Amino acid sequence: MTLRRPLLFAALLTALGTGAALAQSTTGGISGQVNDPQGATVVVRGSNGLTREVNVDDKGRYSASQLPLGTYSVTLRRNGADVETRKDVGLRVAASTDVSFGAATANLEGVNVSASRLPDIDVTTVDSRSVITAEQLSRLPLARNADEIARLAPGVVSNSGGYTGPTGASLNSFGGSAASENAYYINGFNVTDPQRGLGGISLPYGAIDQQETYTGGYSAQYGRSDGGVINQVGKRGSNEWHVGGQILWEPAFARAETSNTYYTNGLPSSPVAGELYRPNAQDKSWVTTVSSYIGGPLIKDKLFFFLAGEFERQEGSTHNAVDSTSPDVQYRYNSPRWYSKVDWNITDNNILELTGASNTRKTSGSVYDYDYTNLTRGEQIGSADNIKTGGHVFSGKYTGYITDNLTVSALFGKMKLSQYDQPGAYDPSLTYVDGLINQNPALNDGSPRGNNQNVSTLYNADRSQRTTNTRFDVTYVLGDHTLSAGIDNEVTRAIDQGSQASGDGYYWTYGRADPNTPISTGLGVPATGGIANGQDGYYVVRHVSSSLASVRSSQRAQYIEDKWQVNDRWLLSLGLRNDQFENYNRDGDAYVTQHRPQWAPRLGFSWDVNGDASFKVYGNAGRYYLGLPLNPGLNAAGAALSTSQYFTYSGIDGQGLPTGLTSFSQPVSSNNYYGVLPDPRTVTAKNLKSEYQDEFILGFTKTLGHDWVYGAKLTQRILRSAIDDYCDTDRIIAKAASLGYDVATTNSCYLFNPGRASTFNLIDTSGQLVSVPMTNAEFGFPRLERRYYALESFLEHPFDGRWYGKVDYVFSRSYGDTEGQLRSDVQATAASTSPDWDNSYLMENNNGPTNNDHTHQLKLYGYYQLTPEWLVSANLSFVSGAPKVCLGYYGPNLTDPGKYGGQYHYCDGVAATPGSQGRLPWIRQLDLGTTYRPAFAEGKLSFTASVFNAFNDQRALNRYPYSQTDPGVADPQYGQAVVRQLPRYVRLGVSYDI
């Protein structure tokens, strides 16, 4: 049910009397119980030089919160004398480690006791998350990025759209959400891509101290996500010097061949090599990674540093499709990464942290001609683009332990993500030509004809994205309440974004249609049969495109939260977050202004059933808002130009360009992109609401004897509101006319909340603003729906010095008529302006399992210390396939009423809901690893070997969904695998640590 306003105000009044907890955190805590509190204090000493002494309250409880991660000793002190010490206590990020002192300590004096085994269940948290430590990362066979680590968590799967982050890592879907709806943090700083939300940068693998992956129920201190949160905490220096290095190698000879791609639905007009579409088996790849680190004290107990560097080089060749203008590319990826951390214990009560991190990827290469029949390389025909992606982040954080009960922290930082993309060898005199396999074979001697122009799009060399993040947090312990409040403000910019067509500002695409069927009834493009030289259905399209702009946004949030220890067994977490968003177009004018409160309550509980942290029941209900990305400022709120004009032709010249042109359409645009900047007052519907989701969780965790932990959890997520663009402007003009308004033109598209009534501002012929209301029935839309529910269960064996293992199983359903900000079946990347909701025809037959629906997920991972020298590890997952999708022209008559070509949910004229064509195959992945540490090196030297995708499964995560190229013309690519598992490969390594 929808959370209504009285509930929100009640939650606010409750929270104002209480407060908040750990999140967006780089810290942990230590707390526990002392049997006799009389005259007792607890002293916490860290390997980082930090010492804190905290009081024990009259109930025997103590807490030392927001401690930097590291190893601590905890000493019970009574009347000034040390009584008992627990050593080697490690912290987990955003969690409290229980260190209690029992009755036996009452009569002990001056006795040091090593730490006994600590409870395996954290009863002080109400969220759903998993934490992977540096030690586990060094043992498990994993690809070396944040998203790969996150896939160990239940309910997290690799997205099916092939979406990648700033440095090429494959992104995830959390709990049915789109891949753009997650948030990424490094040491508390938000490093998420602000333009489209597609991933973020991550730390060098060896610099990660811990990574926490939130899959739900997270604190009010986290926002701007309705998917999941990945928070990486980097290593820091201590009073002991540590230095080491590593070399990794992924040899080409140990990499399995990728499966070739073939035409699956007939052949095109001018096939190049019969049924072969892409010779993937000819691809080669090898990777070398060198890394090192050093950390230690600059001033003992006061000033520390940690520095890590990693350089990865990937080389190889990739062979593109038979119609590509870059058929054979010899490439090189250089990926330098570094991380630096300085920690200054100004005093025991004042800490300053400075973080710098960089993760970039530089691409270059050469382009060769290729003989697809004989599978041999030809002469060099050009150079690949010089590309630089990824970026740098710098942040500073101050933490002040003002009193035992009052802690404040402040963070400020900046990030720059580069998107440099310049042609390696560009000839502006040549025009780009696409779709060569669809040329009329009677005009090219039966062989596709083109030129050496492999650059279709030009970008500004200074293209970048920038984020400034400012946070202030205060925590106060008041009796049984731990109160927190703070602000979380961000300013993001997308600078010199967009692109334009190369050459003279346009490029050509060849096509073939049924000569007796109109190509697009919506765009007014007729059949070719009545046009000169169109009797066989051959045509060519001239595309003109340009969209260059700089845009920005301002996102502000405030929160308040209370962790209320009601009694020894019950903990309540009561939080409230308020978000505001404002987005600006290229001229600096706001087109989205959401200053009104957007309340996001977070309510949770934890019940320590037995009172000894052996059985925990917990629950959570929360609302999560997602800010509007910068992307709409470049299209719906921008002056994007993208038109297509259709011609028949009577010849093809030596450069592959059409000659003897006869136009049979005006320049047309599916999204009405005619290069006009809309009035910012008219871009969005009135009272636009941000995207938000409600989530409900109920679960338990329980120990099983001394060596096992198990649990289960129920989750439901309901998307209440989304933002997308609506482009069927004819309906809006018709409604305006019915109201007596004379409106000659409209915007290209309007931003609105799909599935509900909206009112738009239009400008009439006299220049006045007029309001035009549209009901959902007038749009012709169903209600917005995206619902996710899941039953998760797990069994875990904590590491006991010999072995560790965990198994998760998730049964889930994600269904509705929207995936969210993206549409992965068609690999659309324009977040919040996806093809969905552009017109009513696209939404017909759209309700069903979403693209991120995977009914079954089974994951097993762990490691075993066979001998002191040998360790083996494995990571196994089974994930059921996503629904198949078939798209085509509209209805049995194969029309195009929405002006979108063959993107309707019809398969050869028959209605085809998602999943009605079946499911993609199960995805099975087995990764194996082994580590050898020879005794003679005293554990400092190690040799590793890992095998990824040991079974060499290369099953499809996504298949080409379009069944028709033109009305009545089968698409030869329909059903091809466009995203698939990587083939088997091997990684060898050697490392030395002092």
Tab-separated table of N, CA and C in Angstrom, residues 201-269:
chain	number	residue	atom	x	y	z
A	201	ILE	N	33.729	4.336	-10.547
A	201	ILE	CA	35.096	3.837	-10.498
A	201	ILE	C	35.283	3.024	-9.226
A	202	SER	N	36.289	2.162	-9.213
A	202	SER	CA	36.575	1.337	-8.045
A	202	SER	C	38.058	1.399	-7.730
A	203	LEU	N	38.416	0.914	-6.549
A	203	LEU	CA	39.787	0.952	-6.082
A	203	LEU	C	40.637	-0.116	-6.774
A	204	PRO	N	41.967	0.076	-6.810
A	204	PRO	CA	42.827	-1.044	-7.176
A	204	PRO	C	42.522	-2.230	-6.264
A	205	TYR	N	42.495	-3.412	-6.845
A	205	TYR	CA	42.018	-4.581	-6.110
A	205	TYR	C	42.772	-4.779	-4.795
A	206	GLY	N	44.087	-4.630	-4.818
A	206	GLY	CA	44.878	-4.855	-3.618
A	206	GLY	C	44.758	-3.762	-2.589
A	207	ALA	N	44.070	-2.650	-2.931
A	207	ALA	CA	43.893	-1.549	-1.982
A	207	ALA	C	42.571	-1.634	-1.240
A	208	ILE	N	41.752	-2.620	-1.550
A	208	ILE	CA	40.440	-2.742	-0.904
A	208	ILE	C	40.616	-3.398	0.464
A	209	ASP	N	40.201	-2.692	1.499
A	209	ASP	CA	40.170	-3.288	2.838
A	209	ASP	C	38.901	-4.107	2.998
A	210	GLN	N	37.758	-3.499	2.701
A	210	GLN	CA	36.475	-4.194	2.762
A	210	GLN	C	35.546	-3.605	1.707
A	211	GLN	N	34.668	-4.425	1.205
A	211	GLN	CA	33.590	-3.949	0.339
A	211	GLN	C	32.272	-4.435	0.903
A	212	GLU	N	31.387	-3.488	1.175
A	212	GLU	CA	30.046	-3.867	1.620
A	212	GLU	C	29.073	-3.646	0.471
A	213	THR	N	28.197	-4.597	0.302
A	213	THR	CA	27.199	-4.564	-0.755
A	213	THR	C	25.826	-4.592	-0.111
A	214	TYR	N	25.112	-3.479	-0.202
A	214	TYR	CA	23.761	-3.385	0.352
A	214	TYR	C	22.756	-3.850	-0.689
A	215	THR	N	21.933	-4.804	-0.313
A	215	THR	CA	20.883	-5.285	-1.204
A	215	THR	C	19.500	-4.871	-0.713
A	216	GLY	N	19.437	-4.077	0.343
A	216	GLY	CA	18.152	-3.592	0.825
A	216	GLY	C	18.221	-3.136	2.259
A	217	GLY	N	17.202	-2.400	2.658
A	217	GLY	CA	17.042	-2.015	4.047
A	217	GLY	C	18.090	-1.066	4.573
A	218	TYR	N	18.709	-0.270	3.689
A	218	TYR	CA	19.818	0.531	4.174
A	218	TYR	C	19.349	1.833	4.822
A	219	SER	N	20.274	2.429	5.534
A	219	SER	CA	20.030	3.564	6.412
A	219	SER	C	19.576	4.802	5.651
A	220	ALA	N	18.987	5.742	6.403
A	220	ALA	CA	18.589	7.026	5.828
A	220	ALA	C	19.788	7.839	5.385
A	221	GLN	N	20.986	7.468	5.819
A	221	GLN	CA	22.176	8.184	5.377
A	221	GLN	C	22.529	7.866	3.929
A	222	TYR	N	21.997	6.749	3.405
A	222	TYR	CA	22.167	6.403	1.995
A	222	TYR	C	20.953	6.872	1.217
A	223	GLY	N	21.186	7.407	0.019
A	223	GLY	CA	20.086	7.809	-0.837
A	223	GLY	C	20.477	7.718	-2.289
A	224	ARG	N	19.587	8.250	-3.154
A	224	ARG	CA	19.827	8.310	-4.594
A	224	ARG	C	20.071	6.931	-5.179
A	225	SER	N	19.353	5.956	-4.681
A	225	SER	CA	19.444	4.592	-5.190
A	225	SER	C	18.164	3.861	-4.823
A	226	ASP	N	17.603	3.127	-5.785
A	226	ASP	CA	16.523	2.197	-5.442
A	226	ASP	C	16.867	0.789	-5.912
A	227	GLY	N	18.162	0.585	-6.183
A	227	GLY	CA	18.662	-0.743	-6.524
A	227	GLY	C	19.501	-1.277	-5.394
A	228	GLY	N	20.808	-1.033	-5.447
A	228	GLY	CA	21.716	-1.462	-4.395
A	228	GLY	C	22.806	-0.434	-4.193
A	229	VAL	N	23.640	-0.678	-3.215
A	229	VAL	CA	24.740	0.230	-2.889
A	229	VAL	C	26.018	-0.589	-2.743
A	230	ILE	N	27.085	-0.132	-3.406
A	230	ILE	CA	28.406	-0.737	-3.268
A	230	ILE	C	29.320	0.289	-2.611
A	231	ASN	N	29.852	-0.048	-1.460
A	231	ASN	CA	30.696	0.862	-0.698
A	231	ASN	C	32.050	0.206	-0.473
A	232	GLN	N	33.094	0.760	-1.094
A	232	GLN	CA	34.443	0.254	-0.906
A	232	GLN	C	35.191	1.119	0.097
A	233	VAL	N	35.865	0.448	1.026
A	233	VAL	CA	36.703	1.132	1.995
A	233	VAL	C	38.135	0.708	1.741
A	234	GLY	N	39.001	1.684	1.506
A	234	GLY	CA	40.378	1.390	1.182
A	234	GLY	C	41.226	1.137	2.411
A	235	LYS	N	42.368	0.524	2.184
A	235	LYS	CA	43.292	0.240	3.277
A	235	LYS	C	43.931	1.531	3.779
A	236	ARG	N	44.504	1.464	4.991
A	236	ARG	CA	45.171	2.602	5.589
A	236	ARG	C	46.442	2.145	6.270
A	237	GLY	N	47.345	3.058	6.507
A	237	GLY	CA	48.575	2.728	7.183
A	237	GLY	C	48.374	2.511	8.671
A	238	SER	N	49.319	1.801	9.286
A	238	SER	CA	49.272	1.531	10.723
A	238	SER	C	50.681	1.721	11.288
A	239	ASN	N	50.865	1.325	12.537
A	239	ASN	CA	52.170	1.456	13.178
A	239	ASN	C	53.183	0.426	12.670
A	240	GLU	N	52.720	-0.527	11.878
A	240	GLU	CA	53.615	-1.515	11.288
A	240	GLU	C	53.762	-1.246	9.797
A	241	TRP	N	54.977	-1.389	9.301
A	241	TRP	CA	55.222	-1.209	7.880
A	241	TRP	C	54.783	-2.454	7.110
A	242	HIS	N	54.110	-2.205	6.000
A	242	HIS	CA	53.708	-3.288	5.104
A	242	HIS	C	54.029	-2.871	3.680
A	243	VAL	N	54.642	-3.785	2.939
A	243	VAL	CA	54.996	-3.515	1.558
A	243	VAL	C	54.880	-4.821	0.775
A	244	GLY	N	54.503	-4.717	-0.464
A	244	GLY	CA	54.367	-5.931	-1.265
A	244	GLY	C	54.115	-5.619	-2.722
A	245	GLY	N	54.126	-6.651	-3.538
A	245	GLY	CA	53.882	-6.506	-4.958
A	245	GLY	C	53.323	-7.782	-5.549
A	246	GLN	N	52.762	-7.657	-6.743
A	246	GLN	CA	52.111	-8.811	-7.380
A	246	GLN	C	52.201	-8.669	-8.890
A	247	ILE	N	52.344	-9.801	-9.578
A	247	ILE	CA	52.282	-9.851	-11.034
A	247	ILE	C	51.244	-10.904	-11.418
A	248	LEU	N	50.304	-10.530	-12.289
A	248	LEU	CA	49.267	-11.438	-12.778
A	248	LEU	C	49.357	-11.517	-14.295
A	249	TRP	N	49.035	-12.693	-14.812
A	249	TRP	CA	49.109	-12.910	-16.261
A	249	TRP	C	47.938	-13.783	-16.704
A	250	GLU	N	47.226	-13.294	-17.715
A	250	GLU	CA	46.166	-14.070	-18.351
A	250	GLU	C	46.627	-14.358	-19.777
A	251	PRO	N	47.254	-15.510	-20.025
A	251	PRO	CA	47.860	-15.776	-21.337
A	251	PRO	C	46.812	-16.068	-22.409
A	252	ALA	N	47.136	-15.681	-23.624
A	252	ALA	CA	46.224	-15.915	-24.742
A	252	ALA	C	46.041	-17.400	-25.011
A	253	PHE	N	47.111	-18.196	-24.844
A	253	PHE	CA	47.006	-19.621	-25.177
A	253	PHE	C	46.063	-20.369	-24.245
A	254	ALA	N	45.807	-19.805	-23.053
A	254	ALA	CA	44.934	-20.476	-22.095
A	254	ALA	C	43.508	-19.936	-22.131
A	255	ARG	N	43.202	-19.132	-23.125
A	255	ARG	CA	41.861	-18.569	-23.268
A	255	ARG	C	41.117	-19.330	-24.359
A	256	ALA	N	39.942	-19.821	-24.040
A	256	ALA	CA	39.157	-20.589	-25.002
A	256	ALA	C	38.630	-19.676	-26.115
A	257	GLU	N	38.349	-20.282	-27.257
A	257	GLU	CA	37.782	-19.520	-28.363
A	257	GLU	C	36.338	-19.115	-28.054
A	258	THR	N	35.991	-17.899	-28.454
A	258	THR	CA	34.607	-17.447	-28.355
A	258	THR	C	33.804	-18.038	-29.505
A	259	SER	N	32.582	-18.396	-29.241
A	259	SER	CA	31.737	-18.982	-30.290
A	259	SER	C	31.434	-17.948	-31.378
A	260	ASN	N	31.488	-18.385	-32.634
A	260	ASN	CA	31.126	-17.509	-33.747
A	260	ASN	C	29.648	-17.139	-33.676
A	261	THR	N	29.314	-16.037	-34.349
A	261	THR	CA	27.923	-15.607	-34.460
A	261	THR	C	27.488	-15.749	-35.910
A	262	TYR	N	26.324	-16.340	-36.110
A	262	TYR	CA	25.815	-16.589	-37.456
A	262	TYR	C	24.450	-15.933	-37.629
A	263	TYR	N	24.093	-15.717	-38.889
A	263	TYR	CA	22.724	-15.283	-39.172
A	263	TYR	C	21.781	-16.404	-38.761
A	264	THR	N	20.678	-16.020	-38.172
A	264	THR	CA	19.762	-17.024	-37.607
A	264	THR	C	18.396	-17.032	-38.284
A	265	ASN	N	18.173	-16.068	-39.180
A	265	ASN	CA	16.815	-15.882	-39.705
A	265	ASN	C	16.870	-15.560	-41.200
A	266	GLY	N	17.632	-16.367	-41.937
A	266	GLY	CA	17.830	-16.079	-43.353
A	266	GLY	C	19.092	-15.258	-43.561
A	267	LEU	N	19.299	-14.789	-44.799
A	267	LEU	CA	20.486	-14.019	-45.148
A	267	LEU	C	20.092	-12.632	-45.642
A	268	PRO	N	20.996	-11.659	-45.508
A	268	PRO	CA	20.721	-10.320	-46.041
A	268	PRO	C	20.853	-10.305	-47.552
A	269	SER	N	20.623	-9.130	-48.144
A	269	SER	CA	20.645	-9.029	-49.605
A	269	SER	C	22.014	-9.307	-50.172
